[in-house]
């Protein structure tokens, strides 16, 4: 893997971190993706929270982001997803349920929580990285 | 609810989604190869986290110098919650799903822009997972209120 690719990933990460800093400094909120998506789901379930429109706007922004990338660079990244249907469904259910239960995902616990050295987030990140590494190992090298 | 706050959230979400795309994490292979130490290890996710944590920590340190965020409403930063079983259980379940497919909530939402049916199936399943959790919690809370133990 060439160094320009590493630099691009670092830059992309920095832009993600910039977004987290912006939301904190402007609105005073943690840029948690699952918190925002969960608020939208809650709204659909009939429990419209006080910050529903803010959270929904953040989620809509997440969807717009790739199109800004497309406008800027002329193409979206070339992505191939190889997972089978049962794996996609089981994975999605686990990610949705799990991140809600632990009140944070790679964004809330990872990018935001780790940055302020939150003990809960450190435990969460260590746990989900550990579980993910074991899962990939089992799927790629055992089964 | 105020228009400037909603606009700020919209712009922030857009910057976030752009960053995810630039970082290469819309591709599940980037995630799964990073997690695969014994196979096709790809360090890029480490660079993504390094960049993200640098700016996020900078923003946090700056925020501590202010009593109020720029658009008001106070700082709502989770603090004081204990490290409990739901935290560890939830993170473990999330990690298994993340390892299985290579998508977490941010790339699942932003990745819908790619128009791939697999991402759509994953994201809809994730939304069902969220709803299942929330309905289960709501039922649990109601049961506790009816019959306090």
mmCIF file of C-alpha atoms in Angstrom:
data_model
loop_
_atom_site.group_PDB
_atom_site.id
_atom_site.type_symbol
_atom_site.label_atom_id
_atom_site.label_comp_id
_atom_site.label_asym_id
_atom_site.label_seq_id
_atom_site.Cartn_x
_atom_site.Cartn_y
_atom_site.Cartn_z
ATOM 1 C CA UNK A 1 0.000 0.000 0.000
ATOM 2 C CA UNK A 2 1.592 3.285 -1.100
ATOM 3 C CA UNK A 3 2.136 6.251 1.209
ATOM 4 C CA UNK A 4 -0.256 8.559 -0.708
ATOM 5 C CA UNK A 5 -3.087 6.172 0.252
ATOM 6 C CA UNK A 6 -2.039 6.388 3.911
ATOM 7 C CA UNK A 7 -1.952 10.169 3.693
ATOM 8 C CA UNK A 8 -5.394 10.252 2.086
ATOM 9 C CA UNK A 9 -6.786 8.130 4.922
ATOM 10 C CA UNK A 10 -5.123 10.388 7.506
ATOM 11 C CA UNK A 11 -6.617 13.426 5.767
ATOM 12 C CA UNK A 12 -10.070 11.786 5.623
ATOM 13 C CA UNK A 13 -9.759 11.012 9.327
ATOM 14 C CA UNK A 14 -8.793 14.617 10.030
ATOM 15 C CA UNK A 15 -11.942 15.788 8.211
ATOM 16 C CA UNK A 16 -14.017 13.407 10.381
ATOM 17 C CA UNK A 17 -12.299 14.846 13.469
ATOM 18 C CA UNK A 18 -12.969 18.365 12.182
ATOM 19 C CA UNK A 19 -16.683 17.525 11.957
ATOM 20 C CA UNK A 20 -16.622 16.244 15.548
ATOM 21 C CA UNK A 21 -14.885 19.460 16.692
ATOM 22 C CA UNK A 22 -17.374 21.601 14.748
ATOM 23 C CA UNK A 23 -20.457 19.962 16.266
ATOM 24 C CA UNK A 24 -18.968 20.290 19.763
ATOM 25 C CA UNK A 25 -17.925 23.927 19.392
ATOM 26 C CA UNK A 26 -21.068 25.060 17.541
ATOM 27 C CA UNK A 27 -23.891 23.000 19.090
ATOM 28 C CA UNK A 28 -22.164 21.567 22.163
ATOM 29 C CA UNK A 29 -23.023 18.035 21.091
ATOM 30 C CA UNK A 30 -21.005 14.839 20.655
ATOM 31 C CA UNK A 31 -20.862 13.716 17.012
ATOM 32 C CA UNK A 32 -22.247 10.266 17.656
ATOM 33 C CA UNK A 33 -23.675 8.655 14.554
ATOM 34 C CA UNK A 34 -25.695 5.942 16.302
ATOM 35 C CA UNK A 35 -27.122 8.502 18.736
ATOM 36 C CA UNK A 36 -28.333 10.614 15.809
ATOM 37 C CA UNK A 37 -29.640 7.663 13.777
ATOM 38 C CA UNK A 38 -31.286 6.276 16.930
ATOM 39 C CA UNK A 39 -33.038 9.614 17.506
ATOM 40 C CA UNK A 40 -34.443 9.412 13.967
ATOM 41 C CA UNK A 41 -35.622 5.819 14.547
ATOM 42 C CA UNK A 42 -37.218 6.946 17.834
ATOM 43 C CA UNK A 43 -39.007 9.685 15.911
ATOM 44 C CA UNK A 44 -40.324 7.150 13.403
ATOM 45 C CA UNK A 45 -41.518 5.024 16.344
ATOM 46 C CA UNK A 46 -43.558 8.009 17.498
ATOM 47 C CA UNK A 47 -41.252 9.434 20.162
ATOM 48 C CA UNK A 48 -40.037 12.688 18.648
ATOM 49 C CA UNK A 49 -37.288 13.997 20.926
ATOM 50 C CA UNK A 50 -36.432 17.612 21.687
ATOM 51 C CA UNK A 51 -33.415 17.559 19.355
ATOM 52 C CA UNK A 52 -34.994 15.427 16.622
ATOM 53 C CA UNK A 53 -34.524 17.960 13.819
ATOM 54 C CA UNK A 54 -30.878 18.641 14.715
ATOM 55 C CA UNK A 55 -30.072 14.950 14.814
ATOM 56 C CA UNK A 56 -32.007 14.260 11.606
ATOM 57 C CA UNK A 57 -30.132 17.123 9.882
ATOM 58 C CA UNK A 58 -26.821 15.519 10.897
ATOM 59 C CA UNK A 59 -27.932 12.170 9.413
ATOM 60 C CA UNK A 60 -29.059 13.860 6.178
ATOM 61 C CA UNK A 61 -25.636 15.550 6.058
ATOM 62 C CA UNK A 62 -23.945 12.139 6.296
ATOM 63 C CA UNK A 63 -25.860 11.167 3.157
ATOM 64 C CA UNK A 64 -24.928 14.408 1.352
ATOM 65 C CA UNK A 65 -21.199 14.086 2.188
ATOM 66 C CA UNK A 66 -20.388 11.452 -0.453
ATOM 67 C CA UNK A 67 -22.133 13.542 -3.114
ATOM 68 C CA UNK A 68 -19.900 16.515 -2.236
ATOM 69 C CA UNK A 69 -16.975 14.113 -2.708
ATOM 70 C CA UNK A 70 -18.454 13.076 -6.072
ATOM 71 C CA UNK A 71 -18.827 16.714 -7.125
ATOM 72 C CA UNK A 72 -15.257 17.502 -6.059
ATOM 73 C CA UNK A 73 -13.428 14.481 -7.489
ATOM 74 C CA UNK A 74 -15.771 13.267 -10.228
ATOM 75 C CA UNK A 75 -16.231 9.744 -8.888
ATOM 76 C CA UNK A 76 -17.190 7.867 -5.758
ATOM 77 C CA UNK A 77 -14.792 5.257 -4.333
ATOM 78 C CA UNK A 78 -14.960 1.901 -6.075
ATOM 79 C CA UNK A 79 -16.505 -0.402 -3.461
ATOM 80 C CA UNK A 80 -17.362 -4.089 -3.684
ATOM 81 C CA UNK A 81 -19.258 -5.755 -0.836
ATOM 82 C CA UNK A 82 -18.719 -9.508 -0.846
ATOM 83 C CA UNK A 83 -20.753 -10.482 2.255
ATOM 84 C CA UNK A 84 -23.641 -12.915 1.709
ATOM 85 C CA UNK A 85 -27.243 -11.972 2.490
ATOM 86 C CA UNK A 86 -27.435 -13.749 5.893
ATOM 87 C CA UNK A 87 -24.123 -12.162 6.957
ATOM 88 C CA UNK A 88 -25.330 -8.685 5.914
ATOM 89 C CA UNK A 89 -28.597 -9.080 7.840
ATOM 90 C CA UNK A 90 -26.998 -10.587 10.978
ATOM 91 C CA UNK A 91 -24.176 -8.009 10.899
ATOM 92 C CA UNK A 92 -26.604 -5.116 10.528
ATOM 93 C CA UNK A 93 -28.827 -6.333 13.374
ATOM 94 C CA UNK A 94 -25.793 -6.798 15.670
ATOM 95 C CA UNK A 95 -24.353 -3.372 14.821
ATOM 96 C CA UNK A 96 -27.690 -1.609 15.387
ATOM 97 C CA UNK A 97 -28.585 -3.417 18.605
ATOM 98 C CA UNK A 98 -25.044 -3.409 20.015
ATOM 99 C CA UNK A 99 -24.235 0.251 19.436
ATOM 100 C CA UNK A 100 -27.584 1.289 20.962
ATOM 101 C CA UNK A 101 -26.939 -0.914 24.002
ATOM 102 C CA UNK A 102 -23.433 0.501 24.532
ATOM 103 C CA UNK A 103 -24.672 4.025 23.682
ATOM 104 C CA UNK A 104 -22.039 4.702 21.054
ATOM 105 C CA UNK A 105 -20.265 3.468 17.940
ATOM 106 C CA UNK A 106 -16.944 4.075 16.220
ATOM 107 C CA UNK A 107 -17.840 7.783 16.125
ATOM 108 C CA UNK A 108 -19.276 8.415 19.608
ATOM 109 C CA UNK A 109 -16.995 6.108 21.592
ATOM 110 C CA UNK A 110 -14.136 5.994 19.060
ATOM 111 C CA UNK A 111 -13.591 9.458 17.599
ATOM 112 C CA UNK A 112 -15.267 11.540 20.347
ATOM 113 C CA UNK A 113 -14.972 9.480 23.538
ATOM 114 C CA UNK A 114 -11.343 8.440 23.083
ATOM 115 C CA UNK A 115 -10.374 12.037 22.293
ATOM 116 C CA UNK A 116 -11.452 13.123 25.785
ATOM 117 C CA UNK A 117 -10.116 9.886 27.384
ATOM 118 C CA UNK A 118 -13.538 8.809 28.649
ATOM 119 C CA UNK A 119 -13.063 5.566 30.647
ATOM 120 C CA UNK A 120 -16.358 4.157 29.273
ATOM 121 C CA UNK A 121 -15.256 4.841 25.715
ATOM 122 C CA UNK A 122 -11.813 3.291 26.254
ATOM 123 C CA UNK A 123 -13.517 0.101 27.498
ATOM 124 C CA UNK A 124 -16.033 0.170 24.624
ATOM 125 C CA UNK A 125 -13.360 0.683 21.937
ATOM 126 C CA UNK A 126 -11.117 -2.063 23.376
ATOM 127 C CA UNK A 127 -14.134 -4.401 23.492
ATOM 128 C CA UNK A 128 -15.448 -3.775 19.975
ATOM 129 C CA UNK A 129 -11.974 -3.893 18.417
ATOM 130 C CA UNK A 130 -11.240 -7.128 20.285
ATOM 131 C CA UNK A 131 -14.551 -8.707 19.262
ATOM 132 C CA UNK A 132 -14.091 -7.580 15.640
ATOM 133 C CA UNK A 133 -10.528 -8.934 15.415
ATOM 134 C CA UNK A 134 -11.640 -12.331 16.780
ATOM 135 C CA UNK A 135 -14.625 -12.363 14.380
ATOM 136 C CA UNK A 136 -12.461 -11.627 11.329
ATOM 137 C CA UNK A 137 -9.895 -14.213 12.451
ATOM 138 C CA UNK A 138 -12.562 -16.900 12.827
ATOM 139 C CA UNK A 139 -14.226 -16.048 9.499
ATOM 140 C CA UNK A 140 -11.001 -15.788 7.479
ATOM 141 C CA UNK A 141 -8.753 -18.390 9.049
ATOM 142 C CA UNK A 142 -10.891 -20.906 10.971
ATOM 143 C CA UNK A 143 -14.175 -21.457 9.136
ATOM 144 C CA UNK B 1 -34.835 23.730 18.097
ATOM 145 C CA UNK B 2 -33.377 26.613 16.145
ATOM 146 C CA UNK B 3 -32.533 27.110 12.489
ATOM 147 C CA UNK B 4 -28.818 27.922 13.032
ATOM 148 C CA UNK B 5 -28.350 24.751 15.119
ATOM 149 C CA UNK B 6 -30.117 22.606 12.525
ATOM 150 C CA UNK B 7 -28.013 24.161 9.753
ATOM 151 C CA UNK B 8 -24.824 23.606 11.785
ATOM 152 C CA UNK B 9 -25.782 19.942 12.288
ATOM 153 C CA UNK B 10 -26.490 19.566 8.553
ATOM 154 C CA UNK B 11 -23.121 21.080 7.573
ATOM 155 C CA UNK B 12 -21.296 19.038 10.230
ATOM 156 C CA UNK B 13 -22.927 15.829 9.024
ATOM 157 C CA UNK B 14 -21.933 16.678 5.456
ATOM 158 C CA UNK B 15 -18.296 17.283 6.471
ATOM 159 C CA UNK B 16 -18.385 13.984 8.405
ATOM 160 C CA UNK B 17 -19.783 12.095 5.390
ATOM 161 C CA UNK B 18 -17.196 13.681 3.090
ATOM 162 C CA UNK B 19 -14.433 12.650 5.520
ATOM 163 C CA UNK B 20 -15.680 9.053 5.646
ATOM 164 C CA UNK B 21 -15.619 8.914 1.840
ATOM 165 C CA UNK B 22 -12.126 10.456 1.588
ATOM 166 C CA UNK B 23 -10.800 8.166 4.334
ATOM 167 C CA UNK B 24 -11.791 5.064 2.363
ATOM 168 C CA UNK B 25 -13.960 3.588 5.117
ATOM 169 C CA UNK B 26 -17.063 3.255 2.937
ATOM 170 C CA UNK B 27 -15.250 0.166 1.631
ATOM 171 C CA UNK B 28 -15.761 -2.723 4.098
ATOM 172 C CA UNK B 29 -12.484 -4.237 2.878
ATOM 173 C CA UNK B 30 -10.577 -1.305 4.448
ATOM 174 C CA UNK B 31 -12.036 -2.228 7.846
ATOM 175 C CA UNK B 32 -11.834 -6.013 7.582
ATOM 176 C CA UNK B 33 -8.244 -5.941 6.257
ATOM 177 C CA UNK B 34 -7.187 -3.699 9.142
ATOM 178 C CA UNK B 35 -8.695 -6.195 11.592
ATOM 179 C CA UNK B 36 -7.029 -9.157 9.864
ATOM 180 C CA UNK B 37 -3.571 -9.231 11.459
ATOM 181 C CA UNK B 38 -2.940 -12.741 10.178
ATOM 182 C CA UNK B 39 -3.925 -12.045 6.581
ATOM 183 C CA UNK B 40 -4.105 -9.059 4.251
ATOM 184 C CA UNK B 41 -3.299 -6.466 6.941
ATOM 185 C CA UNK B 42 -3.967 -2.911 5.742
ATOM 186 C CA UNK B 43 -2.965 -0.138 8.218
ATOM 187 C CA UNK B 44 -5.155 2.603 6.689
ATOM 188 C CA UNK B 45 -7.846 2.544 9.398
ATOM 189 C CA UNK B 46 -5.093 3.386 11.886
ATOM 190 C CA UNK B 47 -4.268 6.526 9.885
ATOM 191 C CA UNK B 48 -7.978 7.416 9.794
ATOM 192 C CA UNK B 49 -8.206 7.188 13.580
ATOM 193 C CA UNK B 50 -4.958 9.137 14.042
ATOM 194 C CA UNK B 51 -6.273 12.047 11.957
ATOM 195 C CA UNK B 52 -9.723 11.932 13.536
ATOM 196 C CA UNK B 53 -8.488 11.784 17.136
ATOM 197 C CA UNK B 54 -6.037 14.628 16.571
ATOM 198 C CA UNK B 55 -8.739 17.063 15.420
ATOM 199 C CA UNK B 56 -11.414 15.729 17.783
ATOM 200 C CA UNK B 57 -9.114 16.080 20.810
ATOM 201 C CA UNK B 58 -8.142 19.582 19.638
ATOM 202 C CA UNK B 59 -11.808 20.540 19.441
ATOM 203 C CA UNK B 60 -12.461 19.117 22.893
ATOM 204 C CA UNK B 61 -9.553 21.034 24.443
ATOM 205 C CA UNK B 62 -10.738 24.279 22.820
ATOM 206 C CA UNK B 63 -14.329 23.640 24.005
ATOM 207 C CA UNK B 64 -13.147 23.459 27.619
ATOM 208 C CA UNK B 65 -12.174 27.135 27.424
ATOM 209 C CA UNK B 66 -15.814 28.098 26.829
ATOM 210 C CA UNK B 67 -18.883 27.968 29.072
ATOM 211 C CA UNK B 68 -21.268 27.793 26.126
ATOM 212 C CA UNK B 69 -21.003 26.462 22.578
ATOM 213 C CA UNK B 70 -21.185 29.102 19.829
ATOM 214 C CA UNK B 71 -24.897 28.479 19.173
ATOM 215 C CA UNK B 72 -25.899 28.094 22.841
ATOM 216 C CA UNK B 73 -27.784 25.247 24.443
ATOM 217 C CA UNK B 74 -24.939 24.208 26.747
ATOM 218 C CA UNK B 75 -22.427 21.405 26.351
ATOM 219 C CA UNK B 76 -23.987 17.941 26.582
ATOM 220 C CA UNK B 77 -21.036 15.627 27.110
ATOM 221 C CA UNK B 78 -21.774 12.201 28.600
ATOM 222 C CA UNK B 79 -19.970 11.881 31.921
ATOM 223 C CA UNK B 80 -20.224 10.058 35.198
ATOM 224 C CA UNK B 81 -21.871 6.900 33.870
ATOM 225 C CA UNK B 82 -20.334 3.717 35.243
ATOM 226 C CA UNK B 83 -18.646 1.020 33.178
ATOM 227 C CA UNK B 84 -21.514 -1.493 33.232
ATOM 228 C CA UNK B 85 -22.609 -4.733 31.597
ATOM 229 C CA UNK B 86 -24.703 -3.085 28.823
ATOM 230 C CA UNK B 87 -21.638 -1.091 27.743
ATOM 231 C CA UNK B 88 -19.428 -4.169 27.431
ATOM 232 C CA UNK B 89 -22.170 -6.450 26.036
ATOM 233 C CA UNK B 90 -23.249 -3.856 23.482
ATOM 234 C CA UNK B 91 -19.685 -3.155 22.384
ATOM 235 C CA UNK B 92 -19.023 -6.891 22.018
ATOM 236 C CA UNK B 93 -22.163 -7.415 19.875
ATOM 237 C CA UNK B 94 -21.241 -4.374 17.792
ATOM 238 C CA UNK B 95 -17.688 -5.676 17.329
ATOM 239 C CA UNK B 96 -18.950 -9.038 16.059
ATOM 240 C CA UNK B 97 -21.246 -7.360 13.507
ATOM 241 C CA UNK B 98 -18.517 -4.872 12.528
ATOM 242 C CA UNK B 99 -16.038 -7.691 11.964
ATOM 243 C CA UNK B 100 -18.554 -9.779 10.015
ATOM 244 C CA UNK B 101 -19.343 -7.136 7.395
ATOM 245 C CA UNK B 102 -16.846 -4.284 7.870
ATOM 246 C CA UNK B 103 -19.425 -1.513 8.231
ATOM 247 C CA UNK B 104 -20.216 0.632 11.275
ATOM 248 C CA UNK B 105 -23.107 3.140 11.554
ATOM 249 C CA UNK B 106 -21.405 6.144 9.864
ATOM 250 C CA UNK B 107 -20.284 4.318 6.712
ATOM 251 C CA UNK B 108 -23.592 2.387 6.703
ATOM 252 C CA UNK B 109 -25.524 5.660 6.315
ATOM 253 C CA UNK B 110 -23.051 7.536 4.083
ATOM 254 C CA UNK B 111 -22.445 4.378 2.041
ATOM 255 C CA UNK B 112 -26.085 4.395 0.895
ATOM 256 C CA UNK B 113 -24.853 7.004 -1.615
ATOM 257 C CA UNK B 114 -22.933 4.235 -3.412
ATOM 258 C CA UNK B 115 -26.237 2.685 -4.478
ATOM 259 C CA UNK B 116 -25.144 -0.858 -3.625
ATOM 260 C CA UNK B 117 -27.939 -3.271 -2.645
ATOM 261 C CA UNK B 118 -25.678 -4.967 -0.055
ATOM 262 C CA UNK B 119 -25.148 -1.677 1.826
ATOM 263 C CA UNK B 120 -28.888 -1.010 1.693
ATOM 264 C CA UNK B 121 -29.672 -4.452 3.176
ATOM 265 C CA UNK B 122 -27.063 -3.932 5.918
ATOM 266 C CA UNK B 123 -28.331 -0.450 6.805
ATOM 267 C CA UNK B 124 -31.996 -1.491 6.907
ATOM 268 C CA UNK B 125 -30.995 -4.423 9.179
ATOM 269 C CA UNK B 126 -29.095 -1.956 11.377
ATOM 270 C CA UNK B 127 -32.187 0.268 11.660
ATOM 271 C CA UNK B 128 -34.240 -2.796 12.645
ATOM 272 C CA UNK B 129 -31.574 -3.624 15.248
ATOM 273 C CA UNK B 130 -31.862 -0.100 16.670
ATOM 274 C CA UNK B 131 -35.680 -0.282 16.764
ATOM 275 C CA UNK B 132 -35.544 -3.751 18.384
ATOM 276 C CA UNK B 133 -33.229 -2.446 21.113
ATOM 277 C CA UNK B 134 -35.289 0.675 21.752
ATOM 278 C CA UNK B 135 -38.620 -1.197 21.877
ATOM 279 C CA UNK B 136 -37.077 -3.784 24.216
ATOM 280 C CA UNK B 137 -35.721 -1.053 26.508
ATOM 281 C CA UNK B 138 -39.061 0.776 26.508
ATOM 282 C CA UNK B 139 -40.872 -2.452 27.493
ATOM 283 C CA UNK B 140 -38.321 -3.142 30.202
ATOM 284 C CA UNK B 141 -38.706 0.354 31.642
ATOM 285 C CA UNK B 142 -42.500 0.027 31.624
ATOM 286 C CA UNK B 143 -42.304 -3.385 33.347
ATOM 287 C CA UNK B 144 -40.020 -1.926 36.017
ATOM 288 C CA UNK B 145 -42.420 0.962 36.589
ATOM 289 C CA UNK B 146 -45.378 -1.411 36.996
ATOM 290 C CA UNK B 147 -43.627 -3.928 39.248
ATOM 291 C CA UNK B 148 -40.694 -2.298 41.027
ATOM 292 C CA UNK B 149 -38.280 -4.926 42.286
#
